[in-house]
Coordinates of C-alpha atoms and ligand atoms in Angstrom, one line a residue:
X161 CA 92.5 82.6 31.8
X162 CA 96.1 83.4 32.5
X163 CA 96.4 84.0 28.6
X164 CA 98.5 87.1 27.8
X165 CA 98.9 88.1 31.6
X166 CA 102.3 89.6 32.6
X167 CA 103.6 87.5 36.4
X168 CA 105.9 88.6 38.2
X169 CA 107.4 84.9 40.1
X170 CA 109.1 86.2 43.7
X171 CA 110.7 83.1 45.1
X172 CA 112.2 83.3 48.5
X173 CA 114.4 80.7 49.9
X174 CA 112.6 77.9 50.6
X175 CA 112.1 74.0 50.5
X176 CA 109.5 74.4 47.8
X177 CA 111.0 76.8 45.2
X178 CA 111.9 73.4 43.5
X179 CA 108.8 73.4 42.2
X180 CA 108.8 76.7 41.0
X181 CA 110.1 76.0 37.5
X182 CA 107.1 73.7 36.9
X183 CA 104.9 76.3 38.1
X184 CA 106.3 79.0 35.6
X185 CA 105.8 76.0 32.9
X186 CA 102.0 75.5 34.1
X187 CA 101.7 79.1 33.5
X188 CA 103.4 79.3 30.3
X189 CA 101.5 76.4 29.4
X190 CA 98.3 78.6 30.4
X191 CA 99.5 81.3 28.1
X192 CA 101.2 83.7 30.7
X193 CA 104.1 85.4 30.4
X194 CA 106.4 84.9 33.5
X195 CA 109.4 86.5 35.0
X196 CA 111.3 85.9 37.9
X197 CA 113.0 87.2 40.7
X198 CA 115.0 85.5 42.9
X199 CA 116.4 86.5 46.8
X200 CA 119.8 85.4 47.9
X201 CA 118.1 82.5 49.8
X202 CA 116.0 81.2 46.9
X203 CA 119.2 80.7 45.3
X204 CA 120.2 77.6 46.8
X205 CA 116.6 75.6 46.4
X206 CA 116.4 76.6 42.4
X207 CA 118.9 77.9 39.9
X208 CA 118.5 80.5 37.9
X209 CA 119.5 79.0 34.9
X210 CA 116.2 76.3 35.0
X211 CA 114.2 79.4 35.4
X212 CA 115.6 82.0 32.4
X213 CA 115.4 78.9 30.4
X214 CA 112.1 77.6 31.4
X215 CA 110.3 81.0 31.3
X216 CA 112.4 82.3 28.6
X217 CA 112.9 85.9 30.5
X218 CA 116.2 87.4 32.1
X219 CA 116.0 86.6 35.9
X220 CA 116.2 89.4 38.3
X221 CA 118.0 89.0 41.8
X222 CA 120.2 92.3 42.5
X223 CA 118.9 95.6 43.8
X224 CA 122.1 97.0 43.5
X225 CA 122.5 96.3 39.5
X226 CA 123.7 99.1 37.3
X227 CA 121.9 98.4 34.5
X228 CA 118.9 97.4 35.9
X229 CA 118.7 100.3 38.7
X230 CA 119.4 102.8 36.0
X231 CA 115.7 101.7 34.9
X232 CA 114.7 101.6 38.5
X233 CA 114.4 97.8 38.3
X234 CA 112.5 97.3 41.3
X235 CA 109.8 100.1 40.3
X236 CA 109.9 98.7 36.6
X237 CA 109.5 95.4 37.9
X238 CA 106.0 95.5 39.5
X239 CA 104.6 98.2 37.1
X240 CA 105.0 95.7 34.0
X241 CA 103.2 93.0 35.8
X242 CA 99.3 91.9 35.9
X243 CA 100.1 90.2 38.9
X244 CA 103.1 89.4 41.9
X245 CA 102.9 86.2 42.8
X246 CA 105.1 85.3 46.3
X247 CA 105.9 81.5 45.8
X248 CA 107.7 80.0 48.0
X249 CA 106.8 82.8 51.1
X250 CA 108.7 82.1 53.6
X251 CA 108.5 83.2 57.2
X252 CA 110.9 86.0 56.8
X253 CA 109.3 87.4 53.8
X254 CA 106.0 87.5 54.8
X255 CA 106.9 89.5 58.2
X256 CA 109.4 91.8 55.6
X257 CA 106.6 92.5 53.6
X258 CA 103.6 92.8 57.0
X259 CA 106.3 95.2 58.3
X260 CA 107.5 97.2 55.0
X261 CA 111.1 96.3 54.4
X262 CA 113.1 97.0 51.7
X263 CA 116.4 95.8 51.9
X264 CA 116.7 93.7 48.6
X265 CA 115.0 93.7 45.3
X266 CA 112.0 91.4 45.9
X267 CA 111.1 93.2 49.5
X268 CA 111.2 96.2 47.3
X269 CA 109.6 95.2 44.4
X270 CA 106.8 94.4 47.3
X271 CA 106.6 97.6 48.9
X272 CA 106.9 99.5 45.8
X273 CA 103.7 98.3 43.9
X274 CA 99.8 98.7 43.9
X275 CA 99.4 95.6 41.1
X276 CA 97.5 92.3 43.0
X277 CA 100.2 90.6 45.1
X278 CA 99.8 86.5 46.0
X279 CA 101.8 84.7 48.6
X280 CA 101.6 81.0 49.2
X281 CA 103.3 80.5 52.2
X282 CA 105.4 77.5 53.0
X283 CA 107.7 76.5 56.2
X284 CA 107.6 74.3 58.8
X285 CA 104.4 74.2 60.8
X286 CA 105.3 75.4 64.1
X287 CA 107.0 78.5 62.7
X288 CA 103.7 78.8 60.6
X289 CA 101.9 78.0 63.5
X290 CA 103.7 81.2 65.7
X291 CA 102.0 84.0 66.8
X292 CA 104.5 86.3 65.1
X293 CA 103.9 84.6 61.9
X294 CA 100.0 84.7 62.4
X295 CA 99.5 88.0 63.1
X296 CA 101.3 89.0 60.0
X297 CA 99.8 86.9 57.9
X298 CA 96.4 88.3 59.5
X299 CA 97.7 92.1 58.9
X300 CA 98.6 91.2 55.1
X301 CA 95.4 89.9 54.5
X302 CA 93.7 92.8 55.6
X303 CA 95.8 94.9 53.3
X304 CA 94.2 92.7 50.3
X305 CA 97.5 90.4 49.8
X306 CA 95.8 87.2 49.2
X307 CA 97.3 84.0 50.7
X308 CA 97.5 80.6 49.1
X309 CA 97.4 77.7 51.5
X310 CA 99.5 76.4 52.9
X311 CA 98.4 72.6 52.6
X312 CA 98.9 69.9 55.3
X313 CA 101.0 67.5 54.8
X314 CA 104.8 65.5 55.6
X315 CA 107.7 68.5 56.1
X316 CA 111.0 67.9 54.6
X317 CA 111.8 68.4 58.1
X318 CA 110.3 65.5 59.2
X319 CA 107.4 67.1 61.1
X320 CA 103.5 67.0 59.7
X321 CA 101.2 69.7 59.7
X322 CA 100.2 72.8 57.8
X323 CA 103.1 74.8 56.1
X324 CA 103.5 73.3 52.7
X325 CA 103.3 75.3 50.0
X326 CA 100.2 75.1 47.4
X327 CA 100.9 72.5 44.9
X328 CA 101.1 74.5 41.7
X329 CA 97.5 73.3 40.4
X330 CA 96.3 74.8 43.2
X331 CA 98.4 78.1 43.1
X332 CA 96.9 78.9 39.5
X333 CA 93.6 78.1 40.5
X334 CA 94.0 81.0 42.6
X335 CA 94.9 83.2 40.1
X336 CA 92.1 82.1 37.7
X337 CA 89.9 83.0 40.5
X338 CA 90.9 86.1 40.9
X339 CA 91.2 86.8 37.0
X340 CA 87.7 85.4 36.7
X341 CA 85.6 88.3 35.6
X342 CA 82.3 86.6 34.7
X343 CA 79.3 88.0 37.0
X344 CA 76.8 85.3 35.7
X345 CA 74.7 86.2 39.1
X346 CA 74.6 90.1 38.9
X347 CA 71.2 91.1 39.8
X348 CA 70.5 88.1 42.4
X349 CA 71.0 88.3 46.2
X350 CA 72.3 85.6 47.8
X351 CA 72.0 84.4 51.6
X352 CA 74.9 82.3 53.0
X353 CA 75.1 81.5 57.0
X354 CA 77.9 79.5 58.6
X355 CA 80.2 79.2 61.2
X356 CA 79.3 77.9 64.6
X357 CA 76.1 79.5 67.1
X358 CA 76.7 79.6 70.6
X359 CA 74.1 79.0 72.9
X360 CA 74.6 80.7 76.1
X361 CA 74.5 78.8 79.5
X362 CA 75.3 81.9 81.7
X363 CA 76.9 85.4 80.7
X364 CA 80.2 83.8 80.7
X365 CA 79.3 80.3 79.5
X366 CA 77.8 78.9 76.2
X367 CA 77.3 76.1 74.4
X368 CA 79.4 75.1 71.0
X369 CA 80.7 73.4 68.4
X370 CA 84.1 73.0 66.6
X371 CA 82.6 74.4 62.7
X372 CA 85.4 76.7 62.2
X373 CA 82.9 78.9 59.3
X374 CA 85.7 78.4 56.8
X375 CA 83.3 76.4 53.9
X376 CA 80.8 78.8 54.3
X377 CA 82.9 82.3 53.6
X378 CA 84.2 80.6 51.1
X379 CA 80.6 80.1 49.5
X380 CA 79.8 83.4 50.2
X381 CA 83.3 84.6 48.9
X382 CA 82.4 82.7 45.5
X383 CA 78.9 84.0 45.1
X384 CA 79.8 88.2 45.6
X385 CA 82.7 87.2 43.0
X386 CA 80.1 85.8 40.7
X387 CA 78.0 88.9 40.6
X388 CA 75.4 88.2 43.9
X389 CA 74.8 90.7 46.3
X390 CA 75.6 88.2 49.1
X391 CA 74.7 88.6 52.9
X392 CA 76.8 86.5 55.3
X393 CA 75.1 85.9 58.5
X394 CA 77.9 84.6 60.8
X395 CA 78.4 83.1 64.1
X396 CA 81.2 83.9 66.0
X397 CA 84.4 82.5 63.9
X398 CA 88.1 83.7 63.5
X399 CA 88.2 84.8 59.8
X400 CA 88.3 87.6 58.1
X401 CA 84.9 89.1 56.3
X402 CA 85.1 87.8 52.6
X403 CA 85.9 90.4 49.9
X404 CA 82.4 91.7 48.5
X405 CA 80.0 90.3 51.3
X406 CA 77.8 92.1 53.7
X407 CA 78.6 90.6 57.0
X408 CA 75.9 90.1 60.0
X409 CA 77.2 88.7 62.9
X410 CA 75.0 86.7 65.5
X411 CA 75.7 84.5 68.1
X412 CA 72.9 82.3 68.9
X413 CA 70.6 80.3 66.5
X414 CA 67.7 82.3 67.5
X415 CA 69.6 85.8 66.7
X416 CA 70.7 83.6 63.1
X417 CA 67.2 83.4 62.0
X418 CA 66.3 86.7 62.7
X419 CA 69.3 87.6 60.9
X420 CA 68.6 85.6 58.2
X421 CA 64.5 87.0 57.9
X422 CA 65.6 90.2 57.9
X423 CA 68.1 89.7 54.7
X424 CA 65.3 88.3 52.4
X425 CA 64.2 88.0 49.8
X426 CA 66.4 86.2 48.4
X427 CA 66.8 84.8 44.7
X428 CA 69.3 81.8 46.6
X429 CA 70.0 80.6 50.0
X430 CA 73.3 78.6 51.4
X431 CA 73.1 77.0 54.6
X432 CA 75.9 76.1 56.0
X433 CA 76.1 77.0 59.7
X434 CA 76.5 74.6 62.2
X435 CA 73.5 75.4 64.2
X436 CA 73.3 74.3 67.6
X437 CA 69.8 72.0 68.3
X438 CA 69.5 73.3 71.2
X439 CA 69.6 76.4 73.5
X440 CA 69.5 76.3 77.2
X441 CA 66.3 76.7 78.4
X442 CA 66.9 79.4 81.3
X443 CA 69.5 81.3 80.6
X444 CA 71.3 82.1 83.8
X445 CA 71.5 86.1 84.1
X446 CA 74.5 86.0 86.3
X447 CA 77.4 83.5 86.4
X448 CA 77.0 80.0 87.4
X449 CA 78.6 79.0 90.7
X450 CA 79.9 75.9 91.2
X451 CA 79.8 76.1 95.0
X452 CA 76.1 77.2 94.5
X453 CA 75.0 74.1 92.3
X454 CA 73.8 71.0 92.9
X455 CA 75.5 67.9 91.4
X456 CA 75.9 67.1 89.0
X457 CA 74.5 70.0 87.5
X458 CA 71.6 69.9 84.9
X459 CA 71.2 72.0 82.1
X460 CA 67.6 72.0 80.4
X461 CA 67.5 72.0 76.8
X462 CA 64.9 73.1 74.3
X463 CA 65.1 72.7 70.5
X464 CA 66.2 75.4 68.3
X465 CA 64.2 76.7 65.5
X466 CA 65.3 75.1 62.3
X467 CA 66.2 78.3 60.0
X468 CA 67.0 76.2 57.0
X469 CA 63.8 74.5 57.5
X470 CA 61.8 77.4 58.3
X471 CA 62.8 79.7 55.4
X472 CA 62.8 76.2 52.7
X473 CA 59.0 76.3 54.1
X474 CA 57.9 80.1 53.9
X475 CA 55.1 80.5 51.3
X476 CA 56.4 84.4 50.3
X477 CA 59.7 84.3 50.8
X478 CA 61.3 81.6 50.0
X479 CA 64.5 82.0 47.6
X480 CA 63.9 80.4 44.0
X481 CA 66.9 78.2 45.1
X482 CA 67.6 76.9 49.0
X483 CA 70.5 74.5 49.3
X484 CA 71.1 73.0 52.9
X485 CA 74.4 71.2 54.5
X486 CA 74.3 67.5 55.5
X487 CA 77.4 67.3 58.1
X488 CA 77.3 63.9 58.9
X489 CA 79.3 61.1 60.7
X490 CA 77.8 57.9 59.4
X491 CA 75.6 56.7 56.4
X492 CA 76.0 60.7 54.5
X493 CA 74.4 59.9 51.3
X494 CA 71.4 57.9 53.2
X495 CA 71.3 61.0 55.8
X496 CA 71.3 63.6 53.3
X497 CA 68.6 62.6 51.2
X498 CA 66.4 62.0 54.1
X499 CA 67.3 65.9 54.9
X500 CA 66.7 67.1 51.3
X501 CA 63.3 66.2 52.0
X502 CA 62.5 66.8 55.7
X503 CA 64.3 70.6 55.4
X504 CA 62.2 71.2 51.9
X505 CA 65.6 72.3 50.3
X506 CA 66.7 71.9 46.2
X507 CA 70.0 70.5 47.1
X508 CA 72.0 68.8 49.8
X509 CA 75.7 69.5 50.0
X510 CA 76.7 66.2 52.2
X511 CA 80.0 65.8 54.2
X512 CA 81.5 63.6 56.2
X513 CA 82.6 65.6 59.5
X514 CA 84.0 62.3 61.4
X515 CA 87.4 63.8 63.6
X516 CA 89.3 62.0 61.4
X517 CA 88.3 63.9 58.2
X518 CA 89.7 66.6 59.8
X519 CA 86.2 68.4 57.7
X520 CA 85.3 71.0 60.6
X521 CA 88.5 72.6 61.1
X522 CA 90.5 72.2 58.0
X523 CA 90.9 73.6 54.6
X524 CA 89.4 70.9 52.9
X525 CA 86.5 69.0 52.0
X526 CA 85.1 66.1 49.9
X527 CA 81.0 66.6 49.2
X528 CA 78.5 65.2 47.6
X529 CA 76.2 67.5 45.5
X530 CA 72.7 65.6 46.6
X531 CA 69.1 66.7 44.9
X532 CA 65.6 65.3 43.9
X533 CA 66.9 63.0 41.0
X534 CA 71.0 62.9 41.6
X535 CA 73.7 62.3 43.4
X536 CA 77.6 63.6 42.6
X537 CA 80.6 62.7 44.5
X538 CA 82.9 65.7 44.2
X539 CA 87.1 65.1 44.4
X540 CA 88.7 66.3 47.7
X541 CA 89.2 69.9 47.1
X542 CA 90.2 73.0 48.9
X543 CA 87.3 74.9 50.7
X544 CA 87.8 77.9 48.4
X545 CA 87.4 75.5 45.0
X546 CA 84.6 73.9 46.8
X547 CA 83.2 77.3 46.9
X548 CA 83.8 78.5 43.9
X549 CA 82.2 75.1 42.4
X550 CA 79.4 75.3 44.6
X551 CA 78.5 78.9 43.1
X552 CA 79.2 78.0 40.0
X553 CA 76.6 75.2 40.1
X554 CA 73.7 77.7 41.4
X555 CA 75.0 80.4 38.8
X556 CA 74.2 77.5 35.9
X557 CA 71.0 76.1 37.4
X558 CA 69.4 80.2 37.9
X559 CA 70.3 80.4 34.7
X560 CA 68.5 77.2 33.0
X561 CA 65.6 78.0 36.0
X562 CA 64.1 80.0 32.9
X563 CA 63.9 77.7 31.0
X564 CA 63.2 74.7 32.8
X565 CA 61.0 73.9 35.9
X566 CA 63.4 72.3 38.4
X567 CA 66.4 73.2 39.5
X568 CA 68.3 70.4 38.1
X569 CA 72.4 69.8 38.7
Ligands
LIG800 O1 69.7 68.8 61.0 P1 71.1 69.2 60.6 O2 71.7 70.1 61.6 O3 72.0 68.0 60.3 O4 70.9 70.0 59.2 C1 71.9 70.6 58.6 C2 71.4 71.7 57.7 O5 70.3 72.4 58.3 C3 72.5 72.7 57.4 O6 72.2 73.3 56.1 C4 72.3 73.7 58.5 O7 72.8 75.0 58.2 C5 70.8 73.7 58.6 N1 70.3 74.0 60.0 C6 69.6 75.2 60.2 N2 69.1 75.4 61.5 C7 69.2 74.5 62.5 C8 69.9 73.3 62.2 C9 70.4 73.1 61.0 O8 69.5 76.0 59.3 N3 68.7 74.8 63.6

């Protein structure tokens, strides 16, 4: 997919820009033509030597170059490529490009284009973890620069956590993505929830879970790519609204279903919200006093509807395809197909969301694709590629549903 596309390689100066010249090979090897452009920094993690000769391209570093200038280099630059790609992105270049800097030929090469731009981040986590950071990274996002990663993992400061860069696989899987034009699902609508609901206990109070919504979007994100008119119906989470998705956001489980009613029909439907069981039974219409209660205080529960289970069961609507989530801390497989048929769904996507799988929070996930006849264990994978598989699944199974009766895997 990367076959006669034009990249334009910014690495900044970090750790990982070692693996930068394997990354121009994979894409070479993918049939794309790569240039790069090194900063000042970059210059001491990779040479530019392994790079011209590895990508077979003059590498670009000076702003101020008389022959390259004369050509307006930096405008030249980003108008010959198909894509920038940012890798390594270090702290400094990512708050450059948030805040519009120019000051050397890759921070200008940045401001100066309108072609797709990448970054995959990498430092160490607690400067990724920094509110500076984070709100830039936030900003760019809005502005349509799409961030790779980073990944978890041991620092080469000796520190663990998230600010390693993609691992090159990974990096080009993002730009096949992206490149992906195929819209096998145009016509269809699809319904995606996720995220968390939260129940409230008083106007203040409410009742939770730690689901951070990031599988979901993802899903979503990977059907509207795939052609589907895609609703997102969304508890309250911290991400942004997917790229091509109409977003409904709800709080409580109750609000969810409506939400959900409301968006069909449906040709498929992806449930993958954490819905609470249970709301409190009496809301309390003004805030709880501790002074005021007795102890220990008792909250009364009652059962929330079940909007997977609901909509799986409605004679008119229901989508010609409804997968469900199994998020499960023990026995998955055995769980999950007990759920495939108590819910009345086509297919169980099963995960195990013990806290040491770090599933809830983190960026990735290991399922297993569950339905009527079969059951496949998928690699661990980011929870964009398990997305993108996911849709890529229903996309092939609508399409044999003409021919066949089941929707098979
Ligand atoms: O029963 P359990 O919560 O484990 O079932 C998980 C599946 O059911 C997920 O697909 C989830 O989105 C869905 N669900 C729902 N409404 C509920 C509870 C779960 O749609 N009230």
């Amino acid at each position: 997919m990367l076959n006669s596309k034009k990249i334009l390689l910014i690495i900044t100066g970090g750790i990982a820009a070692y693996k930068c010249p394997d990354l121009v090979r994979r894409m070479r090897e993918r049939g794309a033509n790569v240039r790069c452009v090194l900063t000042s920094s970059a210059k001491n993690f990779v040479a530019s030597m392994t790079l011209s000769a590895i990508s077979e391209e003059r590498v670009y570093e000076e702003l101020y170059s008389l022959t390259d200038e004369h050509e307006m280099g930096h405008i030249q630059l980003g108008r010959d490529a198909d894509i920038i790609l940012v890798a390594p992105a270090t702290a400094n270049m990512l708050t450059k490009m948030a805040c519009g800097l120019a000051d050397d030929l890759a921070s200008s090469i940045l401001l100066a284009t309108d072609k797709p731009v990448f970054a995959a981040p990498s430092m160490n986590v607690r400067m990724w973890e920094n509110p500076a950071i984070q709100e830039n990274v936030e900003l760019l996002r809005k502005r349509d620069i799409k961030i790779i990663g980073p990944e978890e993992g041991d620092m080469a400061c000796h520190d663990y956590g998230l600010g390693r860069m993609s691992e090159p696989s990974e990096i080009i899987a993002a730009l096949e993505n992206f490149l992906t034009v195929d819209t096998p699902l145009s016509g269809r609508h699809a319904l995606v929830t996720s995220g968390p609901t939260h129940e409230p206990i008083d106007p203040v109070r409410y009742i939770a879970n730690r689901s951070s919504g990031k599988q979901g979007y993802a899903i979503a994100e990977s059907l509207a790519k795939l052609g589907a008119r895609t609703t997102l119906v969304s508890g309250p989470t911290h991400l942004p609204t997917p790229s091509g998705v109409d977003m409904v956001c709800v709080e409580s489980a109750s609000q969810m279903l409506a939400a959900c009613e409301a968006a069909l029909p449906a040709d498929i439907a992806v449930f993958v919200a954490a819905v609470c069981d249970w709301h409190v039974a009496e809301r309390a219409p003004n805030k709880l006093k501790k002074n005021m209660q007795s102890t220990p205080l008792a909250l009364q529960l009652s059962e929330n509807p079940d909007i997977l289970a609901t909509i799986g069961a409605d004679n008119i609507n229901r989508p010609k395809l409804v997968v469900g989530f199994a998020a499960e801390t023990e026995n998955v497989i055995e769980n999950a197909k007990e759920k495939l048929t108590s819910k009345g769904c086509d297919w169980i996507v099963a995960n195990n969301v013990s806290l040491d799988c770090g599933t809830l929070s983190g960026d990735k996930n290991t399922v297993h694709l569950i339905t009527e006849t079969k059951s496949e264990e998928w690699p661990t994978l980011n929870k964009s590629a398990v997305g993108l598989r996911i849709a890529r699944r229903i996309a092939k199974a609508l399409g044999n549903r003409a021919k066949e009766q089941s929707v098979g895997i």
